Protein backbone atom coordinates (compact mmCIF):
# COMPACT_ATOMS: atom_id res chain seq x y z
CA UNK A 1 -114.25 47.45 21.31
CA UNK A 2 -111.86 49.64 23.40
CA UNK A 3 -109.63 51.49 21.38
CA UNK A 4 -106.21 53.09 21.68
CA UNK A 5 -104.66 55.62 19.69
CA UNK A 6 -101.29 56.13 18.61
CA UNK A 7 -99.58 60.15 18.84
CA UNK A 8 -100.11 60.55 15.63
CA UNK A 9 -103.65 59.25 15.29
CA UNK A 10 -104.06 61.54 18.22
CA UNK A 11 -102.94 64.22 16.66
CA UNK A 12 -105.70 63.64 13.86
CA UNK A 13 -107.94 63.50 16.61
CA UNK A 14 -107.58 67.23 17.36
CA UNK A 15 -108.07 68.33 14.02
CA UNK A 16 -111.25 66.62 13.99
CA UNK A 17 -112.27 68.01 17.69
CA UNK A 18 -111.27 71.89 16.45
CA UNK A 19 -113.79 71.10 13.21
CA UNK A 20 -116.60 69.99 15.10
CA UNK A 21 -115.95 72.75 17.86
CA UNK A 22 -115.82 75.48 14.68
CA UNK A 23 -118.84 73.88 13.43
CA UNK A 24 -120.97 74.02 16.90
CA UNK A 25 -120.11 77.99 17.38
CA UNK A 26 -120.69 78.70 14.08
CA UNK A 27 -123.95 77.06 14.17
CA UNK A 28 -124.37 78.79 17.57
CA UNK A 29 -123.82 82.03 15.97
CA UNK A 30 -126.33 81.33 13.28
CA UNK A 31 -129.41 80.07 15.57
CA UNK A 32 -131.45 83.38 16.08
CA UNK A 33 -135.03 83.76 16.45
CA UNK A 34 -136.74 82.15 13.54
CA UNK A 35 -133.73 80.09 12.19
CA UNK A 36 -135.31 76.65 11.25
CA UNK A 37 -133.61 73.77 12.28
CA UNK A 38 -133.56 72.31 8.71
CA UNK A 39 -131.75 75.43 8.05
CA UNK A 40 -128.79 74.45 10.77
CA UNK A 41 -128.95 71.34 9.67
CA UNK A 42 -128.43 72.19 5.96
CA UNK A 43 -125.40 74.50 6.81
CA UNK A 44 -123.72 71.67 8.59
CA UNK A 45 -123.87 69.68 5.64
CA UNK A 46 -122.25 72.11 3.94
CA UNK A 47 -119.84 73.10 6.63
CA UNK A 48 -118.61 69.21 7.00
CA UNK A 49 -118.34 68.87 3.20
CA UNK A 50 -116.15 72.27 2.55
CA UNK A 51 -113.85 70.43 5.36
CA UNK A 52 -113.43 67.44 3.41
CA UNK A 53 -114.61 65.14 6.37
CA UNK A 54 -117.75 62.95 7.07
CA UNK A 55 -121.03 63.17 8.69
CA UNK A 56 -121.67 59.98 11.52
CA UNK A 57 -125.37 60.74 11.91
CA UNK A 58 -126.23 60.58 7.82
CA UNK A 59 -126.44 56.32 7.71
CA UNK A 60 -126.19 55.90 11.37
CA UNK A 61 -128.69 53.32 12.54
CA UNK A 62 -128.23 51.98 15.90
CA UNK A 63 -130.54 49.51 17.75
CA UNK A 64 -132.25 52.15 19.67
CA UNK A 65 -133.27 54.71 16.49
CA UNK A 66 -135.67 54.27 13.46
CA UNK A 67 -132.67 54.92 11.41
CA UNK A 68 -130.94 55.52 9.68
CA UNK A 69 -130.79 58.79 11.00
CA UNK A 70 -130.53 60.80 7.55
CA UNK A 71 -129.11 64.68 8.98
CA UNK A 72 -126.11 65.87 9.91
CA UNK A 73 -126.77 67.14 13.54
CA UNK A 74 -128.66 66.68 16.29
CA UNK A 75 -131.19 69.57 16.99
CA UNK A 76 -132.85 68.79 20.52
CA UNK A 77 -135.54 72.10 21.32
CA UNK A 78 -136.53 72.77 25.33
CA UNK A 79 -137.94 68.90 26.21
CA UNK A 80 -135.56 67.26 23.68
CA UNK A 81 -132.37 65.87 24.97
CA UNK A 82 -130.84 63.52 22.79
CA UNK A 83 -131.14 62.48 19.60
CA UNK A 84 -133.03 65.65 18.21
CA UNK A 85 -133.30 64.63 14.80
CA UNK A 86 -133.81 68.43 12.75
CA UNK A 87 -137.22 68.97 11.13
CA UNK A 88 -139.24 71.91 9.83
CA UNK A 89 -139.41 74.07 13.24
CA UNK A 90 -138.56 77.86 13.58
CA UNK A 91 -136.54 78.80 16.63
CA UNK A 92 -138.50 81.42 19.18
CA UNK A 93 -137.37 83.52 21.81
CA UNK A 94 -136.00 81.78 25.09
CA UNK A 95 -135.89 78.32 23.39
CA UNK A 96 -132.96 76.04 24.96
CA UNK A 97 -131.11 74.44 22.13
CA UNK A 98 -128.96 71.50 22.20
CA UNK A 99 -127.13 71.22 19.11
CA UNK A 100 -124.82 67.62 19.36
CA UNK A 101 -122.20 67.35 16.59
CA UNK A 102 -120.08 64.00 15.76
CA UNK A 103 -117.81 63.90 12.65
CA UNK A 104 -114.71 61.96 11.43
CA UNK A 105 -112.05 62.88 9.35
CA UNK A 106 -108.55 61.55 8.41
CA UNK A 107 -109.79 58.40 9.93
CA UNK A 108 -110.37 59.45 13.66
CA UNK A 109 -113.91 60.66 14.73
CA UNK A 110 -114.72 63.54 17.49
CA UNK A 111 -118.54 64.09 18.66
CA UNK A 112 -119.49 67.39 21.05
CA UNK A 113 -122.55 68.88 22.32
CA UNK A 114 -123.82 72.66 23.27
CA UNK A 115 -126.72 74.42 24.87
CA UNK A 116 -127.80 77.71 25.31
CA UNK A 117 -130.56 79.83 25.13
CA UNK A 118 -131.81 81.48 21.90
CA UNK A 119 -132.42 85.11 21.38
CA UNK A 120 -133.00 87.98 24.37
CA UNK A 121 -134.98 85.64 27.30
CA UNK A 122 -132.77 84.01 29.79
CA UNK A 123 -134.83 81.67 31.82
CA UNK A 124 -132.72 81.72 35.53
CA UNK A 125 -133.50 78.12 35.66
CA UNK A 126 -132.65 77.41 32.35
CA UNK A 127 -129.46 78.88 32.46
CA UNK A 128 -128.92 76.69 35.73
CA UNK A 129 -129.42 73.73 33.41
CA UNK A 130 -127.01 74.75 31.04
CA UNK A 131 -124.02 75.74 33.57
CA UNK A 132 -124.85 72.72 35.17
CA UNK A 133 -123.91 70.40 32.63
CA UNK A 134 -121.21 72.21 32.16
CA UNK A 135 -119.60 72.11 35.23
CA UNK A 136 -120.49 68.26 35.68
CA UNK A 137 -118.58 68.29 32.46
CA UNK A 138 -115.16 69.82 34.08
CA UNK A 139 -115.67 67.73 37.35
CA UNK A 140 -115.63 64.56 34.70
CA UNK A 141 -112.52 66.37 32.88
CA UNK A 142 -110.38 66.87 36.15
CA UNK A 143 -111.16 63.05 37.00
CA UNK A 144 -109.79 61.88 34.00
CA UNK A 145 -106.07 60.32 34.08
CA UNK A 146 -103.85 57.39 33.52
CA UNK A 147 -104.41 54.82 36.15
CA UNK A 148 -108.24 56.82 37.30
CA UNK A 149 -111.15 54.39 36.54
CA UNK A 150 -114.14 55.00 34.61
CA UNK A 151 -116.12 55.04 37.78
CA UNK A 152 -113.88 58.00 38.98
CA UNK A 153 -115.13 59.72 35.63
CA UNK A 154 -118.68 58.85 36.22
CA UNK A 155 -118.82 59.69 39.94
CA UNK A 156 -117.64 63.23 39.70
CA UNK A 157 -119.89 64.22 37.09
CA UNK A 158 -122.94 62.52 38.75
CA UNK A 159 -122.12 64.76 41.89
CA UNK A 160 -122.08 67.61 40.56
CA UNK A 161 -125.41 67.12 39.11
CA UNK A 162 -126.81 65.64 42.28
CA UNK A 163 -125.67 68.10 44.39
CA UNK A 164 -127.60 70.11 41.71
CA UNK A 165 -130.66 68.17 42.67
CA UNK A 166 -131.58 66.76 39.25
CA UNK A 167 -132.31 63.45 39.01
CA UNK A 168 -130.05 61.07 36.74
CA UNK A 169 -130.51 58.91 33.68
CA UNK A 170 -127.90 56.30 33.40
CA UNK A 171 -129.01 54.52 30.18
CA UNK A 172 -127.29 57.27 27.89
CA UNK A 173 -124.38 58.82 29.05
CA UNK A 174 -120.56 58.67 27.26
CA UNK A 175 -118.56 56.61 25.13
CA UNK A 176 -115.18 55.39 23.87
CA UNK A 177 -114.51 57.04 20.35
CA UNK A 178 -111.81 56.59 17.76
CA UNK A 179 -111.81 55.33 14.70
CA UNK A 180 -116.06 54.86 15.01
CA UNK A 181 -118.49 57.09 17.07
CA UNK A 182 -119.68 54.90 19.52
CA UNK A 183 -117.20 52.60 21.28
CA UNK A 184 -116.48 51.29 24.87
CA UNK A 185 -116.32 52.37 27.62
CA UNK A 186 -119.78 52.94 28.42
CA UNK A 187 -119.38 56.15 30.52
CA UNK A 188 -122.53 56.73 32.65
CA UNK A 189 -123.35 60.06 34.18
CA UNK A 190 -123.54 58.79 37.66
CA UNK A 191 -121.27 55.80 39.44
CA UNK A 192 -118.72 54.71 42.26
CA UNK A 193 -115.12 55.38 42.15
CA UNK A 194 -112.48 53.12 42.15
CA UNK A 195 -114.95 50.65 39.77
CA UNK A 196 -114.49 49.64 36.00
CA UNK A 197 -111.69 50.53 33.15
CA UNK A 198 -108.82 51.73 34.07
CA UNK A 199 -107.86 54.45 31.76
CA UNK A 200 -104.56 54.87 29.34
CA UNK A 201 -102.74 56.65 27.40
CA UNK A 202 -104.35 57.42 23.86
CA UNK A 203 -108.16 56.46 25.06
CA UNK A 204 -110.18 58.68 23.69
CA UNK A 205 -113.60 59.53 25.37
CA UNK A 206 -116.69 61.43 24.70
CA UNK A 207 -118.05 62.68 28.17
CA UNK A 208 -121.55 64.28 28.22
CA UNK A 209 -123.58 65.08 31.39
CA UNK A 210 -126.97 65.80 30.37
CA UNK A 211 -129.92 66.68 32.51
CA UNK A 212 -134.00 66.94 32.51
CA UNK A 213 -135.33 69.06 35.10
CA UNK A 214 -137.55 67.08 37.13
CA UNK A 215 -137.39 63.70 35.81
CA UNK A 216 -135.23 60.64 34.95
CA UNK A 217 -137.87 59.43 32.61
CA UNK A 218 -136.98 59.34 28.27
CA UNK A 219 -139.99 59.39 25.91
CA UNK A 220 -138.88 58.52 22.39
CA UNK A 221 -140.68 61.05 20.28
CA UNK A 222 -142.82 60.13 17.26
CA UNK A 223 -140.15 60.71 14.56
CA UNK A 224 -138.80 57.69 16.10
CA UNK A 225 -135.45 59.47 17.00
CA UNK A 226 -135.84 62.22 19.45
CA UNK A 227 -135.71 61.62 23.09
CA UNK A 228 -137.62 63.91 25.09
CA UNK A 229 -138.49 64.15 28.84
CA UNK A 230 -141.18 61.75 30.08
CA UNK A 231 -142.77 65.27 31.86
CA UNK A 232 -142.20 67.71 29.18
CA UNK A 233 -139.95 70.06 31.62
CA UNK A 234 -136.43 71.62 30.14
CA UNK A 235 -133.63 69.71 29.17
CA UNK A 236 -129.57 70.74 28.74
CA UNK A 237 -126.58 68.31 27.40
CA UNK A 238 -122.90 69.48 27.39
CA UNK A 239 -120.62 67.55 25.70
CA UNK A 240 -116.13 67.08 24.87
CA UNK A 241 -114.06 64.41 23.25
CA UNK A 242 -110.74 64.01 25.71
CA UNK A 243 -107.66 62.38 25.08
CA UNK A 244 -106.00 60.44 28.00
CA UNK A 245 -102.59 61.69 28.47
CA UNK A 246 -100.06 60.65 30.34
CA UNK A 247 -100.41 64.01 32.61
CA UNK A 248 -104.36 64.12 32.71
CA UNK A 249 -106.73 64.93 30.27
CA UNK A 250 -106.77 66.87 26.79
CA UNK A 251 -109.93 68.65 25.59
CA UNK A 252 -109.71 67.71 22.00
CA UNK A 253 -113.13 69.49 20.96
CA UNK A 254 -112.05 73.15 21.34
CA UNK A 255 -112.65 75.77 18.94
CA UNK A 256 -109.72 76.25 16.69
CA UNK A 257 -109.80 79.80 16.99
């Protein structure tokens, strides 16, 4: 299903984006050597609930998980990329989190996705990850418009990340997102230009380059959730919801402060 939103369903939207953007930096802020990732996981919770919205991880239970998934973020340490369902780990020095949010209130959903490095070590290739996927991210932002084509999305993102030299995974990539998580458009991380929807007014996507170092390869981890890299090498994800406007794109996932 390919939904479209109305202005004021839009405007929804970006309360929804600001919450999960307030929630990520918070839990950012929090996520210092020796935090658990129950812990993070537990102060979402509580975060999401004080907001009066709902989780869209808790029951999810797609085709490709042992769900349902039963936590309210994703936690995805160093190898793990997607999917990083929280258990009992401490977080250490240098470890590159991805923490990958998706919540919906007032009707209208809004999913994002950070990394970054915890504590004092900064890795230099590491933090190449990271900017990255964040840059791929913009590239996909700036190629976002009424009358551009997925494909125009997908291509700028996957060359930035080429150029990068890191080899892509197309199976996982972003989505359509409204009144569910997960809609269409599939939006792949890599693709031609020119090819596949054309975009409107009130689609709302979730775009999220993501990257393993030296690999294209996913390993699904034995909790039956995580995705990790087939090699074991470093991982990053960046992640925004957008609105399609009828001037470009709006970054609805921005912190509200």
């Amino acid at each position: 299903m390919i939904e479209i939103l109305n202005p004021a369903e839009v405007g929804r939207a970006r309360e929804t984006g600001a919450l999960v953007a307030d929630i990520l930096q918070a839990m950012k802020n929090r996520a210092t050597v020796g935090t658990n990732l129950l812990d993070i996981d537990q102060w979402t919770k509580e975060m999401i609930t004080e907001a009066g919205a709902e989780s869209c991880y808790v029951d999810y239970a797609p085709s490709f998980g042992r769900g349902p998934f039963g936590h309210y973020i994703c936690t995805g340490v160093n190898d793990a990329v997607l999917h990083g369902l929280p258990h009992n780990y401490e977080l250490a020095d240098g470890d590159l989190l991805t923490l990958d949010l998706a919540v919906v209130k007032n009707g209208v959903a809004a999913d994002a996705a950070i990394s970054f490095l915890v504590g004092d070590a900064q890795p230099a290739e590491s933090v190449a990850m990271i900017e990255t996927t964040e840059r791929a991210l913009a590239a996909g932002i700036a190629a976002a418009g009424p009358n551009a084509k997925i494909g125009d999305i997908s291509y700028a993102i996957g060359r930035v990340l080429t150029d990068a030299g890191y080899p892509i995974n197309t199976q996982f990539g972003g989505h359509g997102i409204g009144s569910t998580m997960h809609q269409d458009p599939h939006v792949p991380n890599m693709g031609r230009p020119g090819r596949g929807f054309k975009l409107r007014p009130g689609l709302l996507l979730a775009l999220e380059p993501w990257i393993m170092a030296d690999t294209a390869e996913l390993v699904t981890d034995d909790d039956g959730w995580t995705l990790r890299s087939a090699t074991g090498c470093r991982t990053a994800h960046t992640e925004h919801t957008i609105a399609i406007t009828d001037d470009g794109a709006e970054i609805l996932t921005l912190p509200s402060r």
